[in-house]
PDB file of C-alpha atoms in Angstrom:
ATOM      1  CA  UNK A   1      11.467 -16.282   2.304  1.00 86.00           C
ATOM      2  CA  UNK A   2       7.767 -16.550   1.593  1.00 91.00           C
ATOM      3  CA  UNK A   3       6.806 -17.170  -2.007  1.00 93.00           C
ATOM      4  CA  UNK A   4       3.251 -17.236  -3.320  1.00 96.00           C
ATOM      5  CA  UNK A   5       2.292 -18.995  -6.529  1.00 96.00           C
ATOM      6  CA  UNK A   6      -1.017 -19.002  -8.375  1.00 96.00           C
ATOM      7  CA  UNK A   7      -1.926 -21.571 -10.993  1.00 91.00           C
ATOM      8  CA  UNK A   8      -3.204 -21.313 -13.643  1.00 91.00           C
ATOM      9  CA  UNK A   9      -2.097 -17.891 -14.846  1.00 93.00           C
ATOM     10  CA  UNK A  10      -5.203 -17.647 -17.003  1.00 95.00           C
ATOM     11  CA  UNK A  11      -8.504 -19.470 -17.173  1.00 95.00           C
ATOM     12  CA  UNK A  12     -11.446 -19.247 -19.562  1.00 96.00           C
ATOM     13  CA  UNK A  13     -14.789 -20.885 -18.748  1.00 96.00           C
ATOM     14  CA  UNK A  14     -18.356 -20.716 -20.072  1.00 97.00           C
ATOM     15  CA  UNK A  15     -20.932 -18.891 -18.018  1.00 97.00           C
ATOM     16  CA  UNK A  16     -22.543 -20.971 -15.288  1.00 97.00           C
ATOM     17  CA  UNK A  17     -19.587 -23.199 -14.539  1.00 96.00           C
ATOM     18  CA  UNK A  18     -18.219 -23.677 -11.065  1.00 97.00           C
ATOM     19  CA  UNK A  19     -14.474 -23.091 -10.872  1.00 96.00           C
ATOM     20  CA  UNK A  20     -11.522 -23.238  -8.507  1.00 96.00           C
ATOM     21  CA  UNK A  21      -8.526 -20.933  -8.377  1.00 97.00           C
ATOM     22  CA  UNK A  22      -5.400 -22.145  -6.620  1.00 97.00           C
ATOM     23  CA  UNK A  23      -2.853 -20.397  -4.432  1.00 97.00           C
ATOM     24  CA  UNK A  24       0.177 -22.031  -2.825  1.00 97.00           C
ATOM     25  CA  UNK A  25       2.723 -20.619  -0.409  1.00 97.00           C
ATOM     26  CA  UNK A  26       6.094 -21.917   0.738  1.00 95.00           C
ATOM     27  CA  UNK A  27       6.098 -20.949   4.438  1.00 92.00           C
ATOM     28  CA  UNK A  28       3.173 -22.273   6.437  1.00 90.00           C
ATOM     29  CA  UNK A  29       3.776 -19.802   9.292  1.00 89.00           C
ATOM     30  CA  UNK A  30       1.194 -17.323   8.129  1.00 91.00           C
ATOM     31  CA  UNK A  31      -0.998 -14.867  10.003  1.00 90.00           C
ATOM     32  CA  UNK A  32      -3.737 -14.619   7.403  1.00 91.00           C
ATOM     33  CA  UNK A  33      -4.455 -14.960   3.713  1.00 94.00           C
ATOM     34  CA  UNK A  34      -6.519 -12.606   1.601  1.00 95.00           C
ATOM     35  CA  UNK A  35      -8.106 -12.961  -1.829  1.00 96.00           C
ATOM     36  CA  UNK A  36      -8.475  -9.884  -4.035  1.00 95.00           C
ATOM     37  CA  UNK A  37     -10.072  -9.068  -7.336  1.00 96.00           C
ATOM     38  CA  UNK A  38      -8.490  -6.640  -9.798  1.00 93.00           C
ATOM     39  CA  UNK A  39     -10.361  -5.331 -12.807  1.00 91.00           C
ATOM     40  CA  UNK A  40      -8.306  -4.106 -15.792  1.00 84.00           C
ATOM     41  CA  UNK A  41      -6.598  -0.797 -15.047  1.00 77.00           C
ATOM     42  CA  UNK A  42      -8.125  -0.631 -11.577  1.00 81.00           C
ATOM     43  CA  UNK A  43      -7.080  -1.131  -7.985  1.00 85.00           C
ATOM     44  CA  UNK A  44      -7.729  -4.191  -5.857  1.00 90.00           C
ATOM     45  CA  UNK A  45     -10.983  -5.117  -4.161  1.00 91.00           C
ATOM     46  CA  UNK A  46     -10.812  -7.349  -1.107  1.00 91.00           C
ATOM     47  CA  UNK A  47     -12.976 -10.468  -1.470  1.00 94.00           C
ATOM     48  CA  UNK A  48     -12.232 -12.689   1.503  1.00 94.00           C
ATOM     49  CA  UNK A  49      -9.847 -12.764   4.461  1.00 92.00           C
ATOM     50  CA  UNK A  50      -8.994 -16.062   6.176  1.00 93.00           C
ATOM     51  CA  UNK A  51      -7.213 -16.084   9.520  1.00 90.00           C
ATOM     52  CA  UNK A  52      -4.581 -18.760  10.097  1.00 90.00           C
ATOM     53  CA  UNK A  53      -6.876 -20.500  12.586  1.00 90.00           C
ATOM     54  CA  UNK A  54      -9.729 -20.739  10.079  1.00 92.00           C
ATOM     55  CA  UNK A  55     -10.364 -23.357   7.416  1.00 94.00           C
ATOM     56  CA  UNK A  56     -12.681 -21.393   5.151  1.00 95.00           C
ATOM     57  CA  UNK A  57     -14.632 -18.211   4.556  1.00 94.00           C
ATOM     58  CA  UNK A  58     -17.720 -17.663   2.429  1.00 96.00           C
ATOM     59  CA  UNK A  59     -19.218 -14.607   0.803  1.00 94.00           C
ATOM     60  CA  UNK A  60     -22.101 -15.099  -1.596  1.00 96.00           C
ATOM     61  CA  UNK A  61     -20.947 -17.292  -4.479  1.00 97.00           C
ATOM     62  CA  UNK A  62     -17.362 -17.234  -3.242  1.00 97.00           C
ATOM     63  CA  UNK A  63     -15.773 -19.716  -0.869  1.00 97.00           C
ATOM     64  CA  UNK A  64     -12.120 -19.584   0.134  1.00 97.00           C
ATOM     65  CA  UNK A  65     -10.387 -22.445   1.913  1.00 97.00           C
ATOM     66  CA  UNK A  66      -7.077 -22.597   3.720  1.00 97.00           C
ATOM     67  CA  UNK A  67      -4.848 -25.599   4.428  1.00 96.00           C
ATOM     68  CA  UNK A  68      -1.812 -24.239   6.223  1.00 92.00           C
ATOM     69  CA  UNK A  69      -0.040 -27.548   6.591  1.00 92.00           C
ATOM     70  CA  UNK A  70       0.060 -28.093   2.850  1.00 95.00           C
ATOM     71  CA  UNK A  71       0.568 -24.417   2.052  1.00 95.00           C
ATOM     72  CA  UNK A  72      -2.545 -24.111  -0.090  1.00 97.00           C
ATOM     73  CA  UNK A  73      -5.621 -21.991  -0.484  1.00 97.00           C
ATOM     74  CA  UNK A  74      -8.403 -22.247  -3.013  1.00 97.00           C
ATOM     75  CA  UNK A  75     -11.026 -19.768  -4.153  1.00 97.00           C
ATOM     76  CA  UNK A  76     -14.207 -21.463  -5.321  1.00 97.00           C
ATOM     77  CA  UNK A  77     -16.576 -19.465  -7.514  1.00 97.00           C
ATOM     78  CA  UNK A  78     -20.019 -20.977  -7.982  1.00 97.00           C
ATOM     79  CA  UNK A  79     -22.219 -20.418 -11.033  1.00 97.00           C
ATOM     80  CA  UNK A  80     -19.739 -18.092 -12.723  1.00 97.00           C
ATOM     81  CA  UNK A  81     -20.982 -14.977 -14.513  1.00 97.00           C
ATOM     82  CA  UNK A  82     -19.369 -12.709 -17.153  1.00 97.00           C
ATOM     83  CA  UNK A  83     -19.086 -10.045 -14.443  1.00 96.00           C
ATOM     84  CA  UNK A  84     -16.683 -12.323 -12.591  1.00 97.00           C
ATOM     85  CA  UNK A  85     -14.115 -11.769 -15.342  1.00 97.00           C
ATOM     86  CA  UNK A  86     -11.091 -10.189 -13.654  1.00 97.00           C
ATOM     87  CA  UNK A  87      -7.685 -11.027 -12.246  1.00 95.00           C
ATOM     88  CA  UNK A  88      -7.790 -12.764  -8.873  1.00 97.00           C
ATOM     89  CA  UNK A  89      -4.849 -12.308  -6.534  1.00 96.00           C
ATOM     90  CA  UNK A  90      -4.046 -14.064  -3.308  1.00 96.00           C
ATOM     91  CA  UNK A  91      -1.810 -12.479  -0.692  1.00 95.00           C
ATOM     92  CA  UNK A  92      -0.254 -14.026   2.390  1.00 95.00           C
ATOM     93  CA  UNK A  93       0.694 -12.207   5.564  1.00 91.00           C
ATOM     94  CA  UNK A  94       3.516 -14.131   7.200  1.00 83.00           C
ATOM     95  CA  UNK A  95       4.439 -14.280  10.857  1.00 77.00           C
ATOM     96  CA  UNK A  96       2.457 -14.195  14.071  1.00 72.00           C
ATOM     97  CA  UNK A  97       0.983 -10.699  14.011  1.00 70.00           C
ATOM     98  CA  UNK A  98      -0.763  -8.264  11.709  1.00 69.00           C
ATOM     99  CA  UNK A  99       2.465  -6.303  11.191  1.00 71.00           C
ATOM    100  CA  UNK A 100       3.870  -8.787   8.682  1.00 75.00           C
ATOM    101  CA  UNK A 101       4.236  -7.821   5.050  1.00 82.00           C
ATOM    102  CA  UNK A 102       1.708  -8.974   2.457  1.00 89.00           C
ATOM    103  CA  UNK A 103       3.253 -11.193  -0.207  1.00 93.00           C
ATOM    104  CA  UNK A 104       1.217 -11.411  -3.402  1.00 94.00           C
ATOM    105  CA  UNK A 105       0.912 -14.113  -5.992  1.00 95.00           C
ATOM    106  CA  UNK A 106       0.986 -13.160  -9.646  1.00 93.00           C
ATOM    107  CA  UNK A 107      -2.715 -13.713 -10.087  1.00 94.00           C
ATOM    108  CA  UNK A 108      -5.079 -15.774 -12.194  1.00 96.00           C
ATOM    109  CA  UNK A 109      -6.841 -13.933 -15.001  1.00 96.00           C
ATOM    110  CA  UNK A 110     -10.346 -15.305 -15.364  1.00 97.00           C
ATOM    111  CA  UNK A 111     -12.569 -14.893 -18.396  1.00 97.00           C
ATOM    112  CA  UNK A 112     -16.173 -16.020 -18.162  1.00 97.00           C
ATOM    113  CA  UNK A 113     -17.751 -16.263 -21.598  1.00 97.00           C
ATOM    114  CA  UNK A 114     -21.489 -15.582 -22.030  1.00 94.00           C
TER     115      UNK A 114
ATOM    116  CA  UNK B   1     -14.223  -0.620   4.661  1.00 77.00           C
ATOM    117  CA  UNK B   2     -12.040   2.258   3.488  1.00 84.00           C
ATOM    118  CA  UNK B   3     -12.452   4.719   0.634  1.00 90.00           C
ATOM    119  CA  UNK B   4      -9.138   5.666  -0.953  1.00 94.00           C
ATOM    120  CA  UNK B   5      -8.571   8.102  -3.776  1.00 95.00           C
ATOM    121  CA  UNK B   6      -5.421   8.688  -5.791  1.00 96.00           C
ATOM    122  CA  UNK B   7      -4.302  11.495  -8.063  1.00 96.00           C
ATOM    123  CA  UNK B   8      -3.457  11.419 -10.887  1.00 96.00           C
ATOM    124  CA  UNK B   9      -5.198   8.314 -12.195  1.00 94.00           C
ATOM    125  CA  UNK B  10      -2.677   8.113 -15.006  1.00 95.00           C
ATOM    126  CA  UNK B  11       0.180  10.083 -16.521  1.00 96.00           C
ATOM    127  CA  UNK B  12       2.683   9.918 -19.331  1.00 97.00           C
ATOM    128  CA  UNK B  13       6.040  11.393 -18.389  1.00 96.00           C
ATOM    129  CA  UNK B  14       9.386  12.032 -19.976  1.00 96.00           C
ATOM    130  CA  UNK B  15      12.566  10.302 -18.869  1.00 97.00           C
ATOM    131  CA  UNK B  16      14.442  12.208 -16.176  1.00 97.00           C
ATOM    132  CA  UNK B  17      11.418  14.007 -14.741  1.00 97.00           C
ATOM    133  CA  UNK B  18       9.601  13.345 -11.450  1.00 97.00           C
ATOM    134  CA  UNK B  19       5.967  12.677 -10.620  1.00 97.00           C
ATOM    135  CA  UNK B  20       4.227  13.027  -7.264  1.00 98.00           C
ATOM    136  CA  UNK B  21       1.256  10.762  -6.591  1.00 98.00           C
ATOM    137  CA  UNK B  22      -1.284  11.722  -3.935  1.00 98.00           C
ATOM    138  CA  UNK B  23      -3.299   9.357  -1.778  1.00 97.00           C
ATOM    139  CA  UNK B  24      -6.281  10.417   0.346  1.00 97.00           C
ATOM    140  CA  UNK B  25      -8.138   8.152   2.800  1.00 95.00           C
ATOM    141  CA  UNK B  26     -11.653   8.763   4.108  1.00 94.00           C
ATOM    142  CA  UNK B  27     -10.636   8.490   7.768  1.00 89.00           C
ATOM    143  CA  UNK B  28      -7.520   8.400   9.927  1.00 91.00           C
ATOM    144  CA  UNK B  29      -5.128   5.478   9.675  1.00 89.00           C
ATOM    145  CA  UNK B  30      -1.819   4.811  11.355  1.00 87.00           C
ATOM    146  CA  UNK B  31       0.015   3.277   8.425  1.00 88.00           C
ATOM    147  CA  UNK B  32      -0.272   3.803   4.713  1.00 93.00           C
ATOM    148  CA  UNK B  33       1.420   1.523   2.196  1.00 94.00           C
ATOM    149  CA  UNK B  34       2.726   2.144  -1.301  1.00 97.00           C
ATOM    150  CA  UNK B  35       2.895  -0.698  -3.812  1.00 96.00           C
ATOM    151  CA  UNK B  36       4.159  -1.034  -7.356  1.00 96.00           C
ATOM    152  CA  UNK B  37       2.693  -3.330  -9.980  1.00 92.00           C
ATOM    153  CA  UNK B  38       4.892  -3.624 -13.032  1.00 91.00           C
ATOM    154  CA  UNK B  39       3.314  -4.752 -16.323  1.00 86.00           C
ATOM    155  CA  UNK B  40       2.260  -8.374 -16.108  1.00 81.00           C
ATOM    156  CA  UNK B  41       3.570  -8.682 -12.564  1.00 85.00           C
ATOM    157  CA  UNK B  42       2.073  -8.856  -9.131  1.00 86.00           C
ATOM    158  CA  UNK B  43       2.250  -6.221  -6.409  1.00 92.00           C
ATOM    159  CA  UNK B  44       5.474  -5.353  -4.635  1.00 93.00           C
ATOM    160  CA  UNK B  45       5.584  -3.279  -1.467  1.00 94.00           C
ATOM    161  CA  UNK B  46       7.709  -0.137  -1.867  1.00 96.00           C
ATOM    162  CA  UNK B  47       7.427   1.359   1.600  1.00 95.00           C
ATOM    163  CA  UNK B  48       5.284   1.857   4.681  1.00 93.00           C
ATOM    164  CA  UNK B  49       4.473   5.428   5.687  1.00 92.00           C
ATOM    165  CA  UNK B  50       3.746   6.333   9.308  1.00 86.00           C
ATOM    166  CA  UNK B  51       2.616   9.798  10.258  1.00 82.00           C
ATOM    167  CA  UNK B  52       5.341  11.749  12.039  1.00 80.00           C
ATOM    168  CA  UNK B  53       8.248   9.486  11.159  1.00 82.00           C
ATOM    169  CA  UNK B  54      10.370   8.481   8.207  1.00 87.00           C
ATOM    170  CA  UNK B  55       8.932   5.911   5.844  1.00 91.00           C
ATOM    171  CA  UNK B  56      10.252   2.356   6.021  1.00 92.00           C
ATOM    172  CA  UNK B  57      11.498   1.119   2.658  1.00 95.00           C
ATOM    173  CA  UNK B  58      11.621  -2.457   1.425  1.00 93.00           C
ATOM    174  CA  UNK B  59      14.705  -4.050  -0.001  1.00 92.00           C
ATOM    175  CA  UNK B  60      15.434  -2.668  -3.445  1.00 93.00           C
ATOM    176  CA  UNK B  61      13.712   0.668  -2.861  1.00 96.00           C
ATOM    177  CA  UNK B  62      15.445   3.825  -1.615  1.00 95.00           C
ATOM    178  CA  UNK B  63      14.267   7.175  -0.342  1.00 95.00           C
ATOM    179  CA  UNK B  64      16.167   9.160  -2.979  1.00 96.00           C
ATOM    180  CA  UNK B  65      14.246   7.420  -5.749  1.00 97.00           C
ATOM    181  CA  UNK B  66      10.853   7.190  -3.996  1.00 97.00           C
ATOM    182  CA  UNK B  67      10.539   9.974  -1.408  1.00 96.00           C
ATOM    183  CA  UNK B  68       7.363   9.739   0.635  1.00 96.00           C
ATOM    184  CA  UNK B  69       5.528  12.327   2.694  1.00 93.00           C
ATOM    185  CA  UNK B  70       2.941  11.680   5.389  1.00 93.00           C
ATOM    186  CA  UNK B  71       1.840  15.050   6.719  1.00 91.00           C
ATOM    187  CA  UNK B  72      -1.285  13.797   8.508  1.00 91.00           C
ATOM    188  CA  UNK B  73      -3.296  10.670   9.262  1.00 92.00           C
ATOM    189  CA  UNK B  74      -5.380  10.738   6.063  1.00 94.00           C
ATOM    190  CA  UNK B  75      -2.903  11.748   3.358  1.00 95.00           C
ATOM    191  CA  UNK B  76       0.363  10.616   1.813  1.00 96.00           C
ATOM    192  CA  UNK B  77       2.386  11.287  -1.319  1.00 96.00           C
ATOM    193  CA  UNK B  78       4.843   9.147  -3.235  1.00 97.00           C
ATOM    194  CA  UNK B  79       7.271  10.777  -5.648  1.00 98.00           C
ATOM    195  CA  UNK B  80       8.902   8.797  -8.421  1.00 97.00           C
ATOM    196  CA  UNK B  81      12.140  10.667  -9.078  1.00 97.00           C
ATOM    197  CA  UNK B  82      14.385  10.859 -12.122  1.00 97.00           C
ATOM    198  CA  UNK B  83      12.110   8.495 -13.992  1.00 97.00           C
ATOM    199  CA  UNK B  84      13.180   5.930 -16.555  1.00 96.00           C
ATOM    200  CA  UNK B  85      11.042   3.612 -18.725  1.00 96.00           C
ATOM    201  CA  UNK B  86      11.597   0.863 -16.126  1.00 95.00           C
ATOM    202  CA  UNK B  87       9.467   2.913 -13.703  1.00 96.00           C
ATOM    203  CA  UNK B  88       6.415   2.431 -15.907  1.00 96.00           C
ATOM    204  CA  UNK B  89       3.987   0.696 -13.554  1.00 95.00           C
ATOM    205  CA  UNK B  90       0.776   1.039 -11.645  1.00 94.00           C
ATOM    206  CA  UNK B  91       1.402   2.611  -8.238  1.00 97.00           C
ATOM    207  CA  UNK B  92      -1.132   1.761  -5.552  1.00 96.00           C
ATOM    208  CA  UNK B  93      -1.785   3.245  -2.149  1.00 96.00           C
ATOM    209  CA  UNK B  94      -3.165   0.949   0.540  1.00 94.00           C
ATOM    210  CA  UNK B  95      -4.373   0.990   4.149  1.00 92.00           C
ATOM    211  CA  UNK B  96      -5.434  -1.588   6.682  1.00 85.00           C
ATOM    212  CA  UNK B  97      -8.660  -1.396   8.558  1.00 78.00           C
ATOM    213  CA  UNK B  98     -10.559  -3.665  10.874  1.00 70.00           C
ATOM    214  CA  UNK B  99     -10.554  -5.208  14.280  1.00 64.00           C
ATOM    215  CA  UNK B 100      -7.010  -6.124  15.304  1.00 56.00           C
ATOM    216  CA  UNK B 101      -6.271  -9.571  14.000  1.00 52.00           C
ATOM    217  CA  UNK B 102      -8.881  -9.232  11.313  1.00 60.00           C
ATOM    218  CA  UNK B 103      -7.284  -6.369   9.445  1.00 74.00           C
ATOM    219  CA  UNK B 104      -8.285  -6.239   5.828  1.00 82.00           C
ATOM    220  CA  UNK B 105      -6.102  -4.493   3.281  1.00 86.00           C
ATOM    221  CA  UNK B 106      -7.820  -1.885   1.124  1.00 90.00           C
ATOM    222  CA  UNK B 107      -6.406  -0.353  -2.042  1.00 92.00           C
ATOM    223  CA  UNK B 108      -6.830   2.830  -3.972  1.00 94.00           C
ATOM    224  CA  UNK B 109      -7.649   2.749  -7.697  1.00 93.00           C
ATOM    225  CA  UNK B 110      -3.976   3.131  -8.633  1.00 95.00           C
ATOM    226  CA  UNK B 111      -1.932   5.549 -10.726  1.00 96.00           C
ATOM    227  CA  UNK B 112      -0.884   4.217 -14.115  1.00 95.00           C
ATOM    228  CA  UNK B 113       2.477   5.715 -15.012  1.00 96.00           C
ATOM    229  CA  UNK B 114       4.089   5.485 -18.443  1.00 96.00           C
ATOM    230  CA  UNK B 115       7.623   6.806 -18.861  1.00 96.00           C
ATOM    231  CA  UNK B 116       8.817   7.524 -22.394  1.00 95.00           C
TER     232      UNK B 116
END
């Protein structure tokens, strides 16, 4: 059974710092991994999608990496801004096709202080 | 991308009553997904709704408690029946969109339900 863990649960940094959020999963047989952002009381916004054959994806100040063999993914945020404050969730789709269920981690709540 | 709207955005309900949540997508999709996010927890898939067939429920969720309708390819409803305080959660509708193999999951804004 796939389990997804995110550490730390919460993180507070001063504006301008570079930071890394961690996601680990127990079953390396994944189809893809997706990072989401959730603002308080809102739905989820997709940030990055990494296929199992890929090592990383970049979008602006965000870079997500994937190491299937070790069951880890990281989300790197460069030059953090107060607007980056949100909860970041990673979700893994297990199996060999896009019909597998998404399994979510519990998220890391990030606060970027001005 | 996908634009998804949900109604209501939030509600406060009494124990024993039922609430129907609506989800509308900006274009046709084969499958629509309903998730629950309990306070302080991550998302859990309730069921997958295909147009023209019965919804597929995940372990721990049953049709009598969470009946789902899918009358067409852009709309679905989730009903939370005979509510108790333990049903207080955010309920999210979701779809997948993209080139096969690169499907990205998109979410609606959620319905925040409080049961007294």
